[in-house]
XYZ file of N, CA, C and O in Angstrom:
568
model
N 0.726 -1.388 -0.016
C 0.147 -0.175 -0.231
C 0.785 1.192 -0.007
O 1.889 1.517 0.831
N 0.663 2.048 -0.850
C 1.474 3.619 -0.949
C 0.804 4.799 -0.200
O -0.548 4.871 -0.192
N 1.353 5.318 0.800
C 1.116 6.313 1.320
C 1.442 7.887 0.774
O 2.796 7.477 0.579
N 0.667 8.556 0.551
C 0.963 9.758 0.138
C 0.621 11.274 0.754
O -0.875 10.931 1.198
N 0.869 12.068 0.737
C 0.422 13.139 1.425
C 0.139 14.278 -0.038
O 1.094 14.444 -0.533
N -1.055 14.574 -0.191
C -1.285 15.430 -0.935
C -1.657 17.089 -0.373
O -2.249 17.400 0.366
N -0.572 18.086 -0.737
C -1.020 19.383 -0.346
C -1.773 20.097 -1.337
O -1.260 19.873 -2.697
N -2.651 20.723 -0.775
C -3.328 21.800 -1.942
C -2.701 23.171 -1.954
O -2.855 23.428 -0.854
N -2.357 23.523 -2.923
C -1.778 24.861 -3.200
C -1.964 25.419 -4.184
O -2.733 24.962 -5.274
N -1.912 27.144 -3.939
C -2.184 27.729 -4.945
C -0.906 28.865 -5.645
O -0.353 29.226 -4.047
N -0.692 29.350 -6.655
C 0.589 30.183 -6.530
C 0.790 30.759 -7.807
O -0.453 30.727 -8.441
N 1.446 31.325 -8.040
C 1.285 32.861 -9.428
C 2.916 32.750 -9.662
O 3.613 32.682 -8.887
N 3.033 32.133 -10.792
C 4.863 32.205 -11.174
C 4.638 33.363 -12.427
O 3.801 33.867 -12.817
N 5.850 33.853 -12.512
C 6.407 34.862 -13.417
C 5.797 36.075 -13.491
O 5.731 36.626 -14.184
N 6.033 36.515 -12.231
C 5.679 37.793 -11.861
C 6.932 38.904 -12.345
O 7.799 38.551 -11.473
N 6.879 39.620 -13.039
C 7.937 40.304 -13.603
C 8.019 41.470 -12.787
O 7.207 42.028 -12.506
N 9.345 41.800 -12.186
C 9.495 43.039 -11.729
C 10.984 43.728 -11.889
O 11.771 43.393 -11.799
N 10.795 45.048 -12.365
C 12.065 45.820 -12.605
C 12.089 46.876 -11.570
O 11.315 47.588 -11.888
N 13.037 46.520 -10.787
C 13.140 48.047 -9.761
C 14.365 48.648 -10.058
O 15.705 48.110 -10.440
N 14.183 49.752 -10.140
C 15.195 50.926 -10.800
C 15.351 51.879 -9.195
O 14.486 52.244 -8.708
N 16.841 51.759 -9.078
C 17.125 52.697 -7.689
C 17.815 54.120 -8.347
O 19.072 53.926 -8.960
N 17.508 54.996 -8.185
C 17.762 56.341 -8.819
C 18.729 57.315 -7.708
O 18.111 57.375 -6.516
N 20.011 57.441 -7.692
C 20.842 58.063 -6.872
C 21.130 59.050 -7.702
O 22.562 59.212 -8.008
N 20.522 60.313 -7.636
C 20.996 61.416 -8.526
C 20.986 61.122 -10.047
O 19.994 60.535 -10.461
N 22.046 61.313 -10.578
C 22.002 60.654 -12.269
C 22.521 59.431 -12.169
O 22.428 58.943 -13.275
N 22.626 58.803 -11.277
C 23.597 57.136 -11.290
C 22.075 56.271 -10.856
O 21.721 56.900 -9.810
N 22.048 55.616 -11.825
C 20.820 55.086 -11.573
C 21.288 53.310 -11.584
O 22.605 52.949 -12.033
N 20.604 52.182 -10.690
C 20.987 50.707 -10.983
C 19.705 49.964 -11.082
O 18.529 50.799 -10.545
N 19.860 49.104 -11.682
C 18.189 48.157 -11.830
C 18.427 46.730 -11.255
O 19.520 46.173 -11.240
N 17.307 46.151 -11.202
C 17.192 44.760 -10.804
C 16.111 44.352 -11.557
O 15.207 44.780 -11.282
N 16.128 43.012 -12.204
C 15.239 42.516 -12.940
C 15.001 41.051 -12.175
O 15.834 40.304 -12.321
N 13.802 40.892 -11.751
C 13.451 39.612 -10.852
C 12.364 39.031 -11.551
O 11.233 39.813 -12.080
N 12.124 37.694 -11.447
C 11.051 37.040 -11.727
C 10.764 36.164 -10.485
O 11.539 35.317 -10.146
N 9.694 36.536 -10.071
C 9.151 36.020 -8.742
C 7.904 34.990 -8.698
O 7.126 35.210 -9.585
N 8.443 34.055 -8.437
C 6.999 32.800 -7.960
C 6.562 32.514 -6.613
O 7.494 32.484 -5.900
N 5.299 32.496 -6.379
C 4.896 32.205 -5.080
C 3.874 31.028 -4.905
O 3.489 30.761 -6.256
N 4.165 30.348 -3.923
C 3.567 28.825 -3.948
C 3.065 28.587 -2.672
O 3.604 28.927 -1.412
N 1.657 28.932 -2.300
C 1.160 28.622 -0.985
C 0.287 27.427 -0.730
O -0.435 27.203 -1.594
N 0.790 27.065 0.277
C -0.322 25.732 0.837
C -1.052 26.007 1.681
O -0.741 26.736 2.740
N -2.503 25.623 1.366
C -3.286 26.047 2.439
C -3.645 25.047 3.491
O -3.775 23.941 3.046
N -4.531 25.357 4.315
C -5.008 24.393 5.635
C -6.152 23.395 5.281
O -6.462 22.674 5.889
N -6.903 24.052 4.169
C -8.297 23.451 3.878
C -8.137 22.756 2.271
O -7.392 23.468 1.309
N -8.805 22.042 1.933
C -9.263 21.524 0.536
C -10.694 21.894 0.036
O -10.855 21.352 -0.923
N -11.224 22.742 0.830
C -12.496 23.204 0.646
C -13.002 23.635 -0.848
O -13.868 23.835 -1.386
N -11.971 24.171 -1.346
C -12.128 25.256 -2.747
C -12.416 23.673 -3.931
O -13.040 23.800 -4.738
N -11.349 22.558 -3.761
C -11.627 21.409 -4.280
C -12.779 20.661 -4.029
O -13.112 20.016 -5.234
N -13.014 20.885 -2.868
C -14.102 19.304 -2.651
C -15.599 20.108 -3.152
O -16.229 19.338 -3.288
N -15.671 21.235 -2.056
C -16.899 21.754 -2.357
C -17.353 23.481 -3.031
O -18.011 23.659 -3.380
N -16.215 23.425 -3.648
C -16.092 24.678 -4.589
C -16.245 26.195 -3.490
O -16.475 26.998 -4.337
N -15.738 26.017 -2.561
C -16.000 27.442 -1.593
C -14.411 28.034 -1.733
O -13.589 27.602 -1.264
N -14.312 29.388 -2.552
C -12.700 29.493 -2.579
C -12.772 31.038 -1.609
O -12.028 31.841 -1.875
N -13.641 30.589 -0.283
C -13.168 31.814 0.702
C -11.948 31.658 0.804
O -11.130 33.006 1.840
N -11.030 30.696 1.240
C -9.523 30.494 1.852
C -8.621 30.292 0.919
O -7.743 29.531 0.672
N -8.551 31.278 -0.230
C -8.129 31.253 -1.377
C -7.332 32.869 -1.538
O -8.078 33.625 -1.268
N -5.523 32.837 -1.696
C -5.471 34.130 -2.189
C -5.105 33.988 -3.855
O -4.332 33.140 -4.307
N -6.022 34.953 -3.917
C -6.118 34.911 -5.720
C -4.801 35.381 -6.592
O -3.939 36.191 -5.909
N -4.330 34.681 -7.672
C -3.080 34.874 -8.068
C -2.782 36.084 -8.390
O -1.874 37.101 -8.135
N -3.945 37.086 -8.908
C -3.581 38.729 -9.135
C -3.303 39.527 -7.806
O -2.586 40.152 -7.668
N -3.828 38.799 -6.596
C -3.354 39.363 -5.450
C -2.145 39.003 -4.927
O -1.586 39.805 -4.400
N -1.719 37.751 -5.347
C -0.379 37.541 -4.889
C 0.775 38.374 -5.645
O 1.615 38.737 -5.256
N 0.084 38.391 -7.132
C 1.096 39.398 -8.278
C 1.061 40.841 -7.316
O 2.207 41.324 -7.643
N 0.048 41.423 -7.191
C 0.273 42.786 -6.691
C 0.843 42.974 -5.332
O 1.440 43.867 -5.281
N 0.679 41.655 -4.677
C 1.545 41.961 -3.197
C 2.894 42.010 -3.769
O 3.686 42.541 -2.664
N 3.515 41.324 -4.697
C 4.596 41.380 -4.989
C 5.032 42.589 -4.982
O 6.199 42.827 -4.557
N 4.320 43.481 -5.933
C 4.755 44.788 -6.433
C 4.670 45.675 -5.402
O 5.372 46.620 -5.152
N 3.851 45.543 -4.509
C 3.578 46.524 -3.335
C 4.268 46.280 -2.374
O 4.890 47.539 -1.825
N 4.778 45.224 -2.130
C 6.028 44.878 -0.868
C 7.546 45.460 -1.569
O 8.019 45.801 -0.849
N 7.403 45.247 -2.729
C 9.053 45.608 -3.465
C 8.913 47.525 -3.355
O 9.693 47.814 -2.851
N 7.774 47.893 -3.866
C 7.681 49.124 -3.745
C 7.890 49.545 -2.407
O 8.714 50.540 -1.667
N 7.197 49.020 -1.108
C 7.226 49.431 0.087
C 8.656 49.194 0.865
O 9.016 50.300 1.598
N 9.084 48.117 0.533
C 10.636 47.863 1.365
C 11.562 48.103 0.490
O 12.752 47.928 0.895
N 11.701 48.278 -1.063
C 12.593 48.160 -2.094
C 13.226 46.902 -2.119
O 12.445 45.962 -1.409
N 14.233 46.772 -2.774
C 14.856 45.587 -3.265
C 16.434 45.468 -3.365
O 17.008 46.097 -4.293
N 16.975 44.952 -2.019
C 18.513 45.028 -1.848
C 18.509 44.008 -2.256
O 19.933 43.830 -2.994
N 18.162 42.794 -2.289
C 18.538 41.507 -2.791
C 17.462 40.378 -3.069
O 16.621 40.304 -2.524
N 17.483 39.361 -3.648
C 16.111 38.572 -4.152
C 15.972 37.746 -2.644
O 14.738 37.523 -2.480
N 16.882 37.723 -1.961
C 16.767 36.497 -0.691
C 15.643 37.355 0.568
O 14.572 37.152 1.005
N 16.550 38.505 0.582
C 15.565 39.696 1.275
C 14.077 39.872 1.023
O 13.092 39.559 1.817
N 13.575 40.036 -0.433
C 12.536 40.510 -0.899
C 11.559 38.693 -0.913
O 10.384 38.936 -0.437
N 12.245 37.483 -0.986
C 11.482 36.521 -0.837
C 11.227 36.207 0.586
O 9.723 35.445 0.630
N 11.971 36.781 1.442
C 11.571 36.142 2.638
C 10.838 37.423 3.191
O 9.679 36.954 4.034
N 10.454 38.378 2.879
C 9.504 39.702 2.978
C 8.084 38.947 2.896
O 6.910 38.912 3.325
N 8.021 38.184 1.417
C 6.705 37.994 0.900
C 6.526 36.641 1.620
O 5.454 36.690 1.832
N 7.186 35.785 1.810
C 7.119 34.500 2.384
C 6.189 35.100 4.040
O 5.272 34.528 4.211
N 7.162 35.544 4.793
C 6.393 35.981 5.801
C 4.959 36.699 5.868
O 4.207 36.884 6.625
N 4.931 37.616 4.837
C 3.439 38.315 4.534
C 2.333 37.463 4.101
O 1.565 37.580 4.977
N 2.580 36.159 3.447
C 1.623 35.478 3.400
C 1.340 34.598 4.556
O -0.152 34.408 4.969
N 2.125 34.423 5.540
C 1.868 33.639 6.649
C 1.262 34.527 7.645
O 0.402 33.857 7.996
N 1.925 35.622 7.682
C 1.165 36.625 8.845
C -0.429 37.095 8.639
O -0.791 37.547 9.203
N -0.438 37.410 7.000
C -1.578 37.923 6.865
C -2.945 37.009 6.487
O -3.983 36.898 7.023
N -2.677 35.484 6.073
C -3.652 34.478 5.830
C -3.966 33.512 6.616
O -2.659 32.588 6.696
N -4.646 33.528 7.812
C -4.513 32.200 8.554
C -4.484 30.875 7.834
O -4.284 29.871 8.738
N -5.201 30.966 7.054
C -5.374 29.802 6.071
C -4.314 29.275 5.167
O -4.351 28.065 4.527
N -2.967 30.032 5.257
C -1.943 29.671 4.519
C -0.904 29.172 5.670
O -0.512 29.636 6.569
N -0.917 28.094 5.592
C 0.106 27.002 6.494
C 1.574 27.130 5.932
O 2.699 27.029 6.940
N 1.923 27.300 4.686
C 3.289 27.226 4.324
C 3.243 28.310 2.981
O 2.285 28.207 2.173
N 4.478 28.936 2.878
C 4.699 29.665 1.550
C 5.938 29.637 1.261
O 7.010 29.140 1.858
N 6.216 29.512 -0.476
C 7.368 29.280 -0.898
C 7.553 30.268 -1.623
O 6.580 30.379 -2.777
N 8.809 30.844 -1.726
C 8.748 31.947 -2.634
C 10.423 31.828 -3.510
O 11.235 31.697 -2.882
N 10.147 31.638 -4.580
C 11.507 31.112 -5.627
C 11.665 32.406 -6.623
O 10.753 33.201 -7.245
N 12.642 33.355 -6.283
C 13.125 34.431 -7.227
C 14.420 34.277 -8.072
O 15.496 33.709 -7.686
N 14.211 34.571 -9.037
C 15.325 34.755 -10.046
C 15.530 36.023 -10.483
O 15.013 37.023 -10.486
N 16.899 36.324 -10.221
C 17.591 37.846 -10.725
C 18.243 37.794 -12.151
O 19.335 36.999 -11.949
N 17.383 38.426 -13.014
C 18.239 38.638 -14.309
C 19.364 39.074 -14.413
O 19.318 40.482 -13.818
N 20.294 38.791 -15.191
C 21.780 39.632 -14.992
C 21.812 40.842 -15.922
O 21.729 40.886 -17.213
N 21.833 41.876 -15.381
C 21.832 43.301 -16.224
C 23.390 43.806 -15.821
O 23.714 43.858 -14.361
N 24.040 44.657 -16.903
C 25.124 45.232 -16.026
C 25.124 46.790 -16.908
O 24.366 46.721 -18.210
N 26.315 47.359 -16.413
C 26.037 48.824 -16.764
C 26.850 49.115 -18.334
O 27.709 48.260 -18.412
N 26.271 49.889 -19.242
C 26.920 49.859 -20.285
C 28.568 50.566 -20.271
O 28.301 51.654 -19.366
N 29.748 50.201 -20.798
C 30.843 50.863 -20.870
C 31.057 51.614 -21.996
O 31.273 50.754 -23.298
N 31.082 52.807 -22.042
C 31.555 53.600 -23.154
C 32.925 54.029 -22.740
O 33.409 54.621 -21.901
N 33.778 53.963 -23.798
C 35.148 54.480 -23.366
C 35.622 54.237 -22.127
O 36.617 55.227 -21.763
N 35.633 52.864 -21.946
C 36.133 52.381 -20.422
C 35.697 52.680 -19.147
O 35.833 52.320 -18.255
N 34.625 53.558 -19.310
C 33.719 54.237 -18.365
C 32.225 53.512 -18.292
O 32.060 53.616 -19.018
N 31.584 53.173 -17.064
C 30.622 52.705 -17.074
C 29.591 54.060 -17.265
O 29.789 54.920 -16.650
N 28.585 53.600 -17.881
C 27.312 54.657 -18.303
C 26.702 54.759 -16.777
O 26.334 53.800 -16.147
N 26.381 56.394 -16.612
C 25.392 56.126 -15.305
C 24.164 55.675 -15.317
O 23.548 55.061 -14.192
N 23.217 55.568 -16.474
C 22.014 54.932 -16.475
C 21.816 54.407 -17.896
O 20.657 54.340 -18.092
N 22.625 53.635 -18.650
C 22.373 52.934 -19.508
C 22.839 51.178 -19.266
O 24.008 51.082 -18.561
N 22.053 49.973 -19.493
C 22.266 49.044 -18.962
C 22.409 48.065 -20.626
O 21.542 48.078 -21.516
N 22.821 46.804 -20.295
C 22.516 46.052 -21.453
C 22.505 44.332 -20.752
O 23.212 44.470 -19.360
N 21.820 43.562 -21.187
C 21.846 42.332 -20.546
C 22.911 41.283 -20.762
O 23.519 41.703 -21.884
N 22.980 40.573 -19.725
C 24.603 40.190 -19.462
C 24.207 38.719 -19.133
O 24.345 38.490 -17.793
N 23.901 37.398 -20.033
C 23.684 36.715 -19.365
C 24.662 35.664 -19.091
O 24.525 34.356 -19.637
N 25.404 36.216 -17.995
C 26.782 35.381 -17.975
C 26.329 34.433 -16.855
O 26.815 33.105 -16.543
N 25.471 34.762 -15.551
C 24.701 34.059 -14.489
C 23.530 34.544 -14.397
O 23.369 35.871 -14.566
N 23.077 33.490 -13.860
C 21.350 33.934 -13.108
C 21.524 33.787 -11.820
O 21.971 32.933 -11.027
N 21.079 34.631 -10.726
C 21.235 34.743 -9.058
C 19.658 34.145 -9.078
O 18.696 34.720 -9.649
N 19.579 33.242 -8.079
C 18.330 32.903 -8.073
C 18.195 32.256 -6.160
O 19.536 32.134 -5.543
N 16.840 32.191 -5.865
C 16.820 31.941 -4.056
C 15.491 31.046 -4.160
O 14.593 31.661 -4.681
N 15.133 30.397 -3.256
C 14.012 29.996 -2.581
C 14.142 29.967 -1.070
O 15.142 29.774 -0.254
N 12.838 30.602 -0.681
C 12.619 30.707 0.871
C 11.512 29.725 0.792
O 10.086 30.168 0.379
N 11.363 29.017 1.788
C 10.247 28.264 2.717
C 10.010 28.357 3.996
O 10.904 28.502 4.616
N 8.939 28.730 3.967
C 8.586 29.168 5.364
C 7.031 28.804 5.928
O 6.320 28.786 5.094
N 6.978 28.003 7.065
C 5.829 27.458 7.505
C 5.181 28.163 8.909
O 6.208 28.892 9.446
N 3.892 27.890 9.051
C 3.366 28.654 10.160
C 4.221 28.688 11.430
O 4.280 29.119 12.277
N 4.803 27.272 11.697
C 5.418 27.135 12.934
C 7.089 27.140 12.428
O 8.160 26.800 13.299
N 7.723 28.124 11.523
C 8.906 28.072 11.101
C 9.367 28.076 10.005
O 8.498 27.322 8.770
N 10.776 27.733 9.581
C 11.197 27.432 8.233
C 10.940 26.117 7.868
O 11.028 25.093 8.892
N 10.901 25.406 6.661
C 10.591 24.380 6.366
C 11.152 23.840 5.065
O 11.630 24.412 4.496
N 11.358 22.793 4.882
C 12.238 22.083 3.794
C 11.848 20.714 3.106
O 11.054 19.984 3.838
N 11.888 20.742 1.601
C 10.817 19.918 1.056
C 11.952 19.276 0.020
O 12.962 20.149 -0.422
């Protein structure tokens, strides 16, 4: 006999975020792709069609934008932790939150050996990424 645990999850993938930091004439950018994955305490949306314990995908997407604007984006790990904590703390029916973020590589354009103050070029040398997993009772790993 096979034992398996089925978790009912809702998520939003592919939320694009371009964060621009302007320091006078000098700018810096970060392009992120954010994925959220929420594990719910109930299955009633599947069983009886009751969506009252659901965080809609558009709400998840707008939460990404709102919290990025409110807290800024210093690094993907910090934003992922802020998002995971928000979903756990705000919604009593969310028992686990997983946030995966990819930071797409951009660098400043170099002209005559000097970095331009506010021009960028996509630089696919490496992609930085992180995953934060948070449960109502603390961090979880899967």
